[in-house]
């Protein structure tokens, strides 16, 4: 009986994993994200679309996170800077935001506007 229980438990775990992966695949289709599965751990990562242009004066946190290398903390720092100092007058002003250096600014330069 114990072996039957173990087999049923293993099948249930596999079924849950398949259901979770199916749900994430649907989420992927609806929200334009990539799903990465590594060692039975599932990770979500935002898809960066090379065609997007983000206005740093109007973008919300989710839109800012679509930029390569911009995570939640840096996106929030951009919004905080904008709130405290008013709209950005140039793209180069982003260098004043904590978490954005020369390299990151150059990486996103072609994908942002003011």
PDB file of C-alpha atoms in Angstrom:
ATOM      1  CA  UNK A   1       0.000   0.000   0.000  1.00  0.00           C
ATOM      2  CA  UNK A   2       2.853   2.406   0.788  1.00  0.00           C
ATOM      3  CA  UNK A   3       4.305   1.954  -2.712  1.00  0.00           C
ATOM      4  CA  UNK A   4       0.916   2.740  -4.258  1.00  0.00           C
ATOM      5  CA  UNK A   5       0.713   5.935  -2.192  1.00  0.00           C
ATOM      6  CA  UNK A   6       4.207   6.992  -3.316  1.00  0.00           C
ATOM      7  CA  UNK A   7       3.339   6.383  -6.966  1.00  0.00           C
ATOM      8  CA  UNK A   8       0.098   8.330  -6.656  1.00  0.00           C
ATOM      9  CA  UNK A   9       1.922  11.173  -4.891  1.00  0.00           C
ATOM     10  CA  UNK A  10       4.603  11.313  -7.617  1.00  0.00           C
ATOM     11  CA  UNK A  11       1.941  11.375 -10.329  1.00  0.00           C
ATOM     12  CA  UNK A  12       0.063  14.132  -8.495  1.00  0.00           C
ATOM     13  CA  UNK A  13       3.219  16.243  -8.220  1.00  0.00           C
ATOM     14  CA  UNK A  14       3.952  15.766 -11.932  1.00  0.00           C
ATOM     15  CA  UNK A  15       0.359  16.667 -12.801  1.00  0.00           C
ATOM     16  CA  UNK A  16       0.629  19.848 -10.720  1.00  0.00           C
ATOM     17  CA  UNK A  17       3.886  20.749 -12.458  1.00  0.00           C
ATOM     18  CA  UNK A  18       2.285  20.233 -15.874  1.00  0.00           C
ATOM     19  CA  UNK A  19      -0.707  22.343 -14.814  1.00  0.00           C
ATOM     20  CA  UNK A  20       1.597  25.113 -13.548  1.00  0.00           C
ATOM     21  CA  UNK A  21       3.638  25.108 -16.754  1.00  0.00           C
ATOM     22  CA  UNK A  22       0.453  25.187 -18.829  1.00  0.00           C
ATOM     23  CA  UNK A  23      -0.846  28.145 -16.819  1.00  0.00           C
ATOM     24  CA  UNK A  24       2.479  29.952 -17.246  1.00  0.00           C
ATOM     25  CA  UNK A  25       2.464  29.285 -20.973  1.00  0.00           C
ATOM     26  CA  UNK A  26      -0.981  30.884 -21.184  1.00  0.00           C
ATOM     27  CA  UNK A  27       0.272  33.809 -19.108  1.00  0.00           C
ATOM     28  CA  UNK A  28       3.185  34.076 -21.542  1.00  0.00           C
ATOM     29  CA  UNK A  29       0.845  34.321 -24.499  1.00  0.00           C
ATOM     30  CA  UNK A  30      -1.320  36.939 -22.817  1.00  0.00           C
ATOM     31  CA  UNK A  31       1.386  39.082 -21.207  1.00  0.00           C
ATOM     32  CA  UNK A  32       4.337  38.815 -23.606  1.00  0.00           C
ATOM     33  CA  UNK A  33       6.769  37.262 -21.112  1.00  0.00           C
ATOM     34  CA  UNK A  34       9.237  34.427 -21.343  1.00  0.00           C
ATOM     35  CA  UNK A  35       9.071  31.369 -19.130  1.00  0.00           C
ATOM     36  CA  UNK A  36      12.351  29.790 -18.143  1.00  0.00           C
ATOM     37  CA  UNK A  37      12.369  26.364 -16.505  1.00  0.00           C
ATOM     38  CA  UNK A  38      15.597  25.278 -14.851  1.00  0.00           C
ATOM     39  CA  UNK A  39      15.989  22.337 -12.493  1.00  0.00           C
ATOM     40  CA  UNK A  40      12.237  22.122 -11.878  1.00  0.00           C
ATOM     41  CA  UNK A  41      12.236  25.760 -10.716  1.00  0.00           C
ATOM     42  CA  UNK A  42      10.139  28.120 -12.777  1.00  0.00           C
ATOM     43  CA  UNK A  43      11.276  31.697 -13.376  1.00  0.00           C
ATOM     44  CA  UNK A  44       9.450  34.531 -15.104  1.00  0.00           C
ATOM     45  CA  UNK A  45      11.400  37.194 -16.928  1.00  0.00           C
ATOM     46  CA  UNK A  46       9.946  40.172 -18.721  1.00  0.00           C
ATOM     47  CA  UNK A  47      10.382  40.088 -22.461  1.00  0.00           C
ATOM     48  CA  UNK A  48      12.278  43.074 -23.813  1.00  0.00           C
ATOM     49  CA  UNK A  49      10.896  44.086 -27.158  1.00  0.00           C
ATOM     50  CA  UNK A  50      13.510  45.772 -29.354  1.00  0.00           C
ATOM     51  CA  UNK A  51      10.782  47.850 -31.011  1.00  0.00           C
ATOM     52  CA  UNK A  52       9.546  49.595 -27.879  1.00  0.00           C
ATOM     53  CA  UNK A  53      10.226  53.232 -27.105  1.00  0.00           C
ATOM     54  CA  UNK A  54       9.542  54.237 -23.515  1.00  0.00           C
ATOM     55  CA  UNK A  55       8.841  57.836 -22.574  1.00  0.00           C
ATOM     56  CA  UNK A  56      10.676  58.238 -19.267  1.00  0.00           C
ATOM     57  CA  UNK A  57       8.441  61.183 -18.340  1.00  0.00           C
ATOM     58  CA  UNK A  58       5.174  59.255 -18.570  1.00  0.00           C
ATOM     59  CA  UNK A  59       6.055  55.558 -18.183  1.00  0.00           C
ATOM     60  CA  UNK A  60       4.771  53.605 -15.215  1.00  0.00           C
ATOM     61  CA  UNK A  61       6.890  51.097 -13.315  1.00  0.00           C
ATOM     62  CA  UNK A  62       5.869  48.158 -15.519  1.00  0.00           C
ATOM     63  CA  UNK A  63       6.680  50.021 -18.737  1.00  0.00           C
ATOM     64  CA  UNK A  64      10.087  51.074 -17.395  1.00  0.00           C
ATOM     65  CA  UNK A  65      10.879  47.465 -16.470  1.00  0.00           C
ATOM     66  CA  UNK A  66      10.587  46.493 -20.128  1.00  0.00           C
ATOM     67  CA  UNK A  67      13.898  48.248 -20.688  1.00  0.00           C
ATOM     68  CA  UNK A  68      16.980  46.036 -20.607  1.00  0.00           C
ATOM     69  CA  UNK A  69      18.622  46.103 -17.183  1.00  0.00           C
ATOM     70  CA  UNK A  70      15.842  48.091 -15.503  1.00  0.00           C
ATOM     71  CA  UNK A  71      14.359  46.174 -12.613  1.00  0.00           C
ATOM     72  CA  UNK A  72      11.701  47.166 -10.140  1.00  0.00           C
ATOM     73  CA  UNK A  73      14.040  49.176  -7.880  1.00  0.00           C
ATOM     74  CA  UNK A  74      15.583  51.185 -10.725  1.00  0.00           C
ATOM     75  CA  UNK A  75      12.178  51.779 -12.321  1.00  0.00           C
ATOM     76  CA  UNK A  76      10.926  53.085  -8.989  1.00  0.00           C
ATOM     77  CA  UNK A  77      14.042  55.269  -8.662  1.00  0.00           C
ATOM     78  CA  UNK A  78      13.260  56.805 -12.085  1.00  0.00           C
ATOM     79  CA  UNK A  79       9.701  57.550 -11.003  1.00  0.00           C
ATOM     80  CA  UNK A  80      10.889  58.968  -7.658  1.00  0.00           C
ATOM     81  CA  UNK A  81      13.436  61.209  -9.394  1.00  0.00           C
ATOM     82  CA  UNK A  82      10.777  62.409 -11.819  1.00  0.00           C
ATOM     83  CA  UNK A  83       8.371  63.123  -8.954  1.00  0.00           C
ATOM     84  CA  UNK A  84      10.969  65.082  -6.965  1.00  0.00           C
ATOM     85  CA  UNK A  85      12.592  66.986  -9.860  1.00  0.00           C
ATOM     86  CA  UNK A  86       9.895  67.262 -12.508  1.00  0.00           C
ATOM     87  CA  UNK A  87      10.020  65.831 -16.014  1.00  0.00           C
ATOM     88  CA  UNK A  88      13.327  64.865 -17.551  1.00  0.00           C
ATOM     89  CA  UNK A  89      14.537  67.495 -20.008  1.00  0.00           C
ATOM     90  CA  UNK A  90      16.941  65.087 -21.740  1.00  0.00           C
ATOM     91  CA  UNK A  91      17.786  61.418 -21.808  1.00  0.00           C
ATOM     92  CA  UNK A  92      21.217  62.199 -20.359  1.00  0.00           C
ATOM     93  CA  UNK A  93      19.558  63.405 -17.152  1.00  0.00           C
ATOM     94  CA  UNK A  94      18.861  59.740 -16.315  1.00  0.00           C
ATOM     95  CA  UNK A  95      22.496  59.518 -15.183  1.00  0.00           C
ATOM     96  CA  UNK A  96      21.354  61.356 -12.016  1.00  0.00           C
ATOM     97  CA  UNK A  97      19.079  58.450 -11.057  1.00  0.00           C
ATOM     98  CA  UNK A  98      20.474  55.990  -8.522  1.00  0.00           C
ATOM     99  CA  UNK A  99      21.119  52.663 -10.262  1.00  0.00           C
ATOM    100  CA  UNK A 100      21.774  54.114 -13.702  1.00  0.00           C
ATOM    101  CA  UNK A 101      25.343  54.508 -14.816  1.00  0.00           C
ATOM    102  CA  UNK A 102      26.973  55.238 -18.139  1.00  0.00           C
ATOM    103  CA  UNK A 103      26.808  51.626 -19.335  1.00  0.00           C
ATOM    104  CA  UNK A 104      23.138  51.143 -18.486  1.00  0.00           C
ATOM    105  CA  UNK A 105      22.230  54.506 -20.007  1.00  0.00           C
ATOM    106  CA  UNK A 106      23.962  53.604 -23.273  1.00  0.00           C
ATOM    107  CA  UNK A 107      22.233  50.205 -23.313  1.00  0.00           C
ATOM    108  CA  UNK A 108      18.762  51.766 -23.121  1.00  0.00           C
ATOM    109  CA  UNK A 109      19.401  55.060 -24.954  1.00  0.00           C
ATOM    110  CA  UNK A 110      17.877  53.883 -28.257  1.00  0.00           C
ATOM    111  CA  UNK A 111      14.722  52.687 -26.482  1.00  0.00           C
ATOM    112  CA  UNK A 112      13.817  55.794 -24.472  1.00  0.00           C
ATOM    113  CA  UNK A 113      12.513  59.263 -25.163  1.00  0.00           C
ATOM    114  CA  UNK A 114      11.458  62.358 -23.195  1.00  0.00           C
TER     115      UNK A 114
END
